[in-house]
Short mmCIF file of C-alpha atoms in Angstrom, two decimals:
data_model
loop_
_atom_site.label_atom_id
_atom_site.label_comp_id
_atom_site.label_asym_id
_atom_site.label_seq_id
_atom_site.Cartn_x
_atom_site.Cartn_y
_atom_site.Cartn_z
CA UNK A 1 59.17 30.11 -33.44
CA UNK A 2 56.29 28.45 -31.61
CA UNK A 3 53.18 28.01 -33.69
CA UNK A 4 49.74 28.44 -32.19
CA UNK A 5 48.00 25.04 -32.27
CA UNK A 6 44.60 26.22 -30.99
CA UNK A 7 42.97 25.98 -34.43
CA UNK A 8 44.71 22.65 -35.13
CA UNK A 9 43.98 20.80 -31.89
CA UNK A 10 42.72 17.32 -32.66
CA UNK A 11 43.44 17.48 -36.39
CA UNK A 12 46.27 14.89 -36.26
CA UNK A 13 44.02 12.39 -34.51
CA UNK A 14 41.05 13.10 -36.79
CA UNK A 15 43.27 12.68 -39.86
CA UNK A 16 44.48 9.29 -38.62
CA UNK A 17 40.92 8.09 -38.01
CA UNK A 18 39.73 9.43 -41.38
CA UNK A 19 42.57 7.53 -43.09
CA UNK A 20 41.63 4.36 -41.17
CA UNK A 21 37.94 4.65 -42.07
CA UNK A 22 38.78 5.34 -45.73
CA UNK A 23 40.95 2.20 -45.85
CA UNK A 24 38.15 0.16 -44.25
CA UNK A 25 35.63 1.57 -46.74
CA UNK A 26 37.87 0.55 -49.65
CA UNK A 27 38.42 -2.98 -48.26
CA UNK A 28 34.89 -3.79 -47.04
CA UNK A 29 31.71 -3.27 -49.05
CA UNK A 30 29.68 -3.32 -45.83
CA UNK A 31 31.50 -0.34 -44.29
CA UNK A 32 30.78 3.34 -44.86
CA UNK A 33 31.44 6.55 -42.96
CA UNK A 34 30.80 10.27 -43.03
CA UNK A 35 33.13 12.94 -41.61
CA UNK A 36 30.86 15.54 -40.06
CA UNK A 37 31.78 19.21 -40.32
CA UNK A 38 32.29 21.02 -37.07
CA UNK A 39 31.40 24.64 -36.37
CA UNK A 40 35.06 25.68 -36.71
CA UNK A 41 35.58 24.15 -40.15
CA UNK A 42 32.32 25.58 -41.51
CA UNK A 43 33.18 29.02 -40.07
CA UNK A 44 29.85 29.22 -38.31
CA UNK A 45 27.81 28.83 -41.51
CA UNK A 46 25.12 26.28 -40.79
CA UNK A 47 26.99 23.74 -38.70
CA UNK A 48 26.02 23.53 -35.06
CA UNK A 49 27.69 21.27 -32.55
CA UNK A 50 27.53 17.80 -34.07
CA UNK A 51 26.94 14.54 -32.22
CA UNK A 52 30.47 13.39 -33.09
CA UNK A 53 33.29 13.78 -35.62
CA UNK A 54 32.29 10.72 -37.69
CA UNK A 55 29.28 8.57 -38.37
CA UNK A 56 30.08 4.97 -39.23
CA UNK A 57 27.61 2.62 -40.90
CA UNK A 58 27.94 -1.15 -41.03
CA UNK A 59 24.82 -3.31 -41.15
CA UNK A 60 23.05 -3.25 -38.70
CA UNK A 61 25.16 -0.72 -36.79
CA UNK A 62 25.29 3.07 -36.81
CA UNK A 63 28.11 4.40 -34.66
CA UNK A 64 28.80 8.01 -33.68
CA UNK A 65 32.58 8.30 -33.29
CA UNK A 66 34.09 11.25 -31.44
CA UNK A 67 37.86 11.69 -31.74
CA UNK A 68 39.82 13.45 -29.02
CA UNK A 69 43.49 14.39 -28.88
CA UNK A 70 45.01 14.95 -25.45
CA UNK A 71 48.28 16.58 -24.49
CA UNK A 72 48.56 14.39 -21.40
CA UNK A 73 49.48 10.81 -20.66
CA UNK A 74 45.97 9.68 -19.79
CA UNK A 75 43.65 12.53 -18.76
CA UNK A 76 40.85 13.92 -20.90
CA UNK A 77 39.44 17.18 -19.50
CA UNK A 78 35.68 16.95 -19.11
CA UNK A 79 35.26 20.40 -20.68
CA UNK A 80 36.69 18.98 -23.93
CA UNK A 81 33.91 16.40 -24.26
CA UNK A 82 30.76 18.47 -24.70
CA UNK A 83 28.99 15.98 -26.98
CA UNK A 84 27.80 13.68 -24.20
CA UNK A 85 24.11 14.77 -24.23
CA UNK A 86 23.89 14.36 -28.01
CA UNK A 87 25.68 11.03 -27.84
CA UNK A 88 23.27 9.84 -25.14
CA UNK A 89 20.33 10.82 -27.33
CA UNK A 90 21.86 8.94 -30.27
CA UNK A 91 22.28 5.86 -28.06
CA UNK A 92 18.64 6.11 -26.93
CA UNK A 93 17.65 6.15 -30.62
CA UNK A 94 19.43 2.83 -31.18
CA UNK A 95 22.83 4.10 -32.30
CA UNK A 96 26.15 3.18 -30.79
CA UNK A 97 28.89 5.53 -29.66
CA UNK A 98 32.66 5.42 -29.42
CA UNK A 99 35.13 7.98 -28.13
CA UNK A 100 38.58 7.39 -29.62
CA UNK A 101 41.37 9.19 -27.74
CA UNK A 102 44.90 9.88 -28.96
CA UNK A 103 47.62 10.86 -26.47
CA UNK A 104 50.27 13.13 -27.96
CA UNK A 105 52.58 12.39 -25.03
CA UNK A 106 52.59 8.62 -25.44
CA UNK A 107 51.72 8.41 -29.16
CA UNK A 108 49.04 5.84 -28.30
CA UNK A 109 45.29 5.32 -28.62
CA UNK A 110 42.43 4.16 -26.46
CA UNK A 111 38.66 4.23 -26.63
CA UNK A 112 36.00 4.94 -24.04
CA UNK A 113 32.44 3.71 -24.01
CA UNK A 114 29.74 6.34 -23.41
CA UNK A 115 28.47 4.54 -20.26
CA UNK A 116 32.02 4.58 -18.84
CA UNK A 117 32.27 8.36 -19.44
CA UNK A 118 28.81 9.10 -18.02
CA UNK A 119 29.60 7.12 -14.84
CA UNK A 120 32.59 9.44 -14.24
CA UNK A 121 30.98 12.75 -15.20
CA UNK A 122 31.28 14.25 -11.70
CA UNK A 123 35.09 14.51 -12.04
CA UNK A 124 36.88 17.47 -13.68
CA UNK A 125 38.71 15.10 -16.03
CA UNK A 126 38.45 11.51 -17.14
CA UNK A 127 41.33 9.31 -16.00
CA UNK A 128 41.91 6.94 -18.91
CA UNK A 129 44.88 5.16 -17.34
CA UNK A 130 42.86 2.02 -16.51
CA UNK A 131 41.74 1.58 -20.12
CA UNK A 132 43.66 -0.51 -22.66
CA UNK A 133 46.03 1.54 -24.83
CA UNK A 134 47.05 0.68 -28.38
CA UNK A 135 49.78 1.69 -30.81
CA UNK A 136 47.40 2.69 -33.60
CA UNK A 137 43.91 4.04 -34.15
CA UNK A 138 43.16 0.83 -36.06
CA UNK A 139 44.00 -1.34 -33.05
CA UNK A 140 41.84 0.79 -30.73
CA UNK A 141 38.95 0.75 -33.24
CA UNK A 142 39.34 -3.01 -33.72
CA UNK A 143 39.16 -3.58 -29.97
CA UNK A 144 36.01 -1.43 -29.72
CA UNK A 145 34.41 -3.40 -32.58
CA UNK A 146 35.38 -6.77 -31.10
CA UNK A 147 34.08 -5.80 -27.65
CA UNK A 148 30.75 -4.64 -29.13
CA UNK A 149 30.43 -7.52 -31.63
CA UNK A 150 30.60 -5.20 -34.64
CA UNK A 151 31.57 -6.91 -37.89
CA UNK A 152 31.87 -5.57 -41.41
#
């Protein structure tokens, strides 16, 4: 029997990132996060499309983190990343943004910077094959933090 995954798409990746952020929160006093509710989980009661799946706080940084799960080796369909305008607004307000991507096919992680995504917005999908890929969400997050000089 094949189960319908439509309502579960992205949940494996989000759960891995939530576990990572919870571990970081327990190990570092200067790290905190919030998992934002999406319209699906709130059943349409009060939650509109959020800027991202998570908000991370570490002095002096505020980072909007969107988590995507793809059923492809390295392509993220543009239609699956509708948060770009809200993420751009957050960046203009001084926040930082990170898009963490998990590939079901390769069981690996990468991250994309908002400027990288915006520069490729004219394509029907984002080709992530040129980005660095990692074995875990923690390694991808660590690389994003190192690249952006984020410490906690």
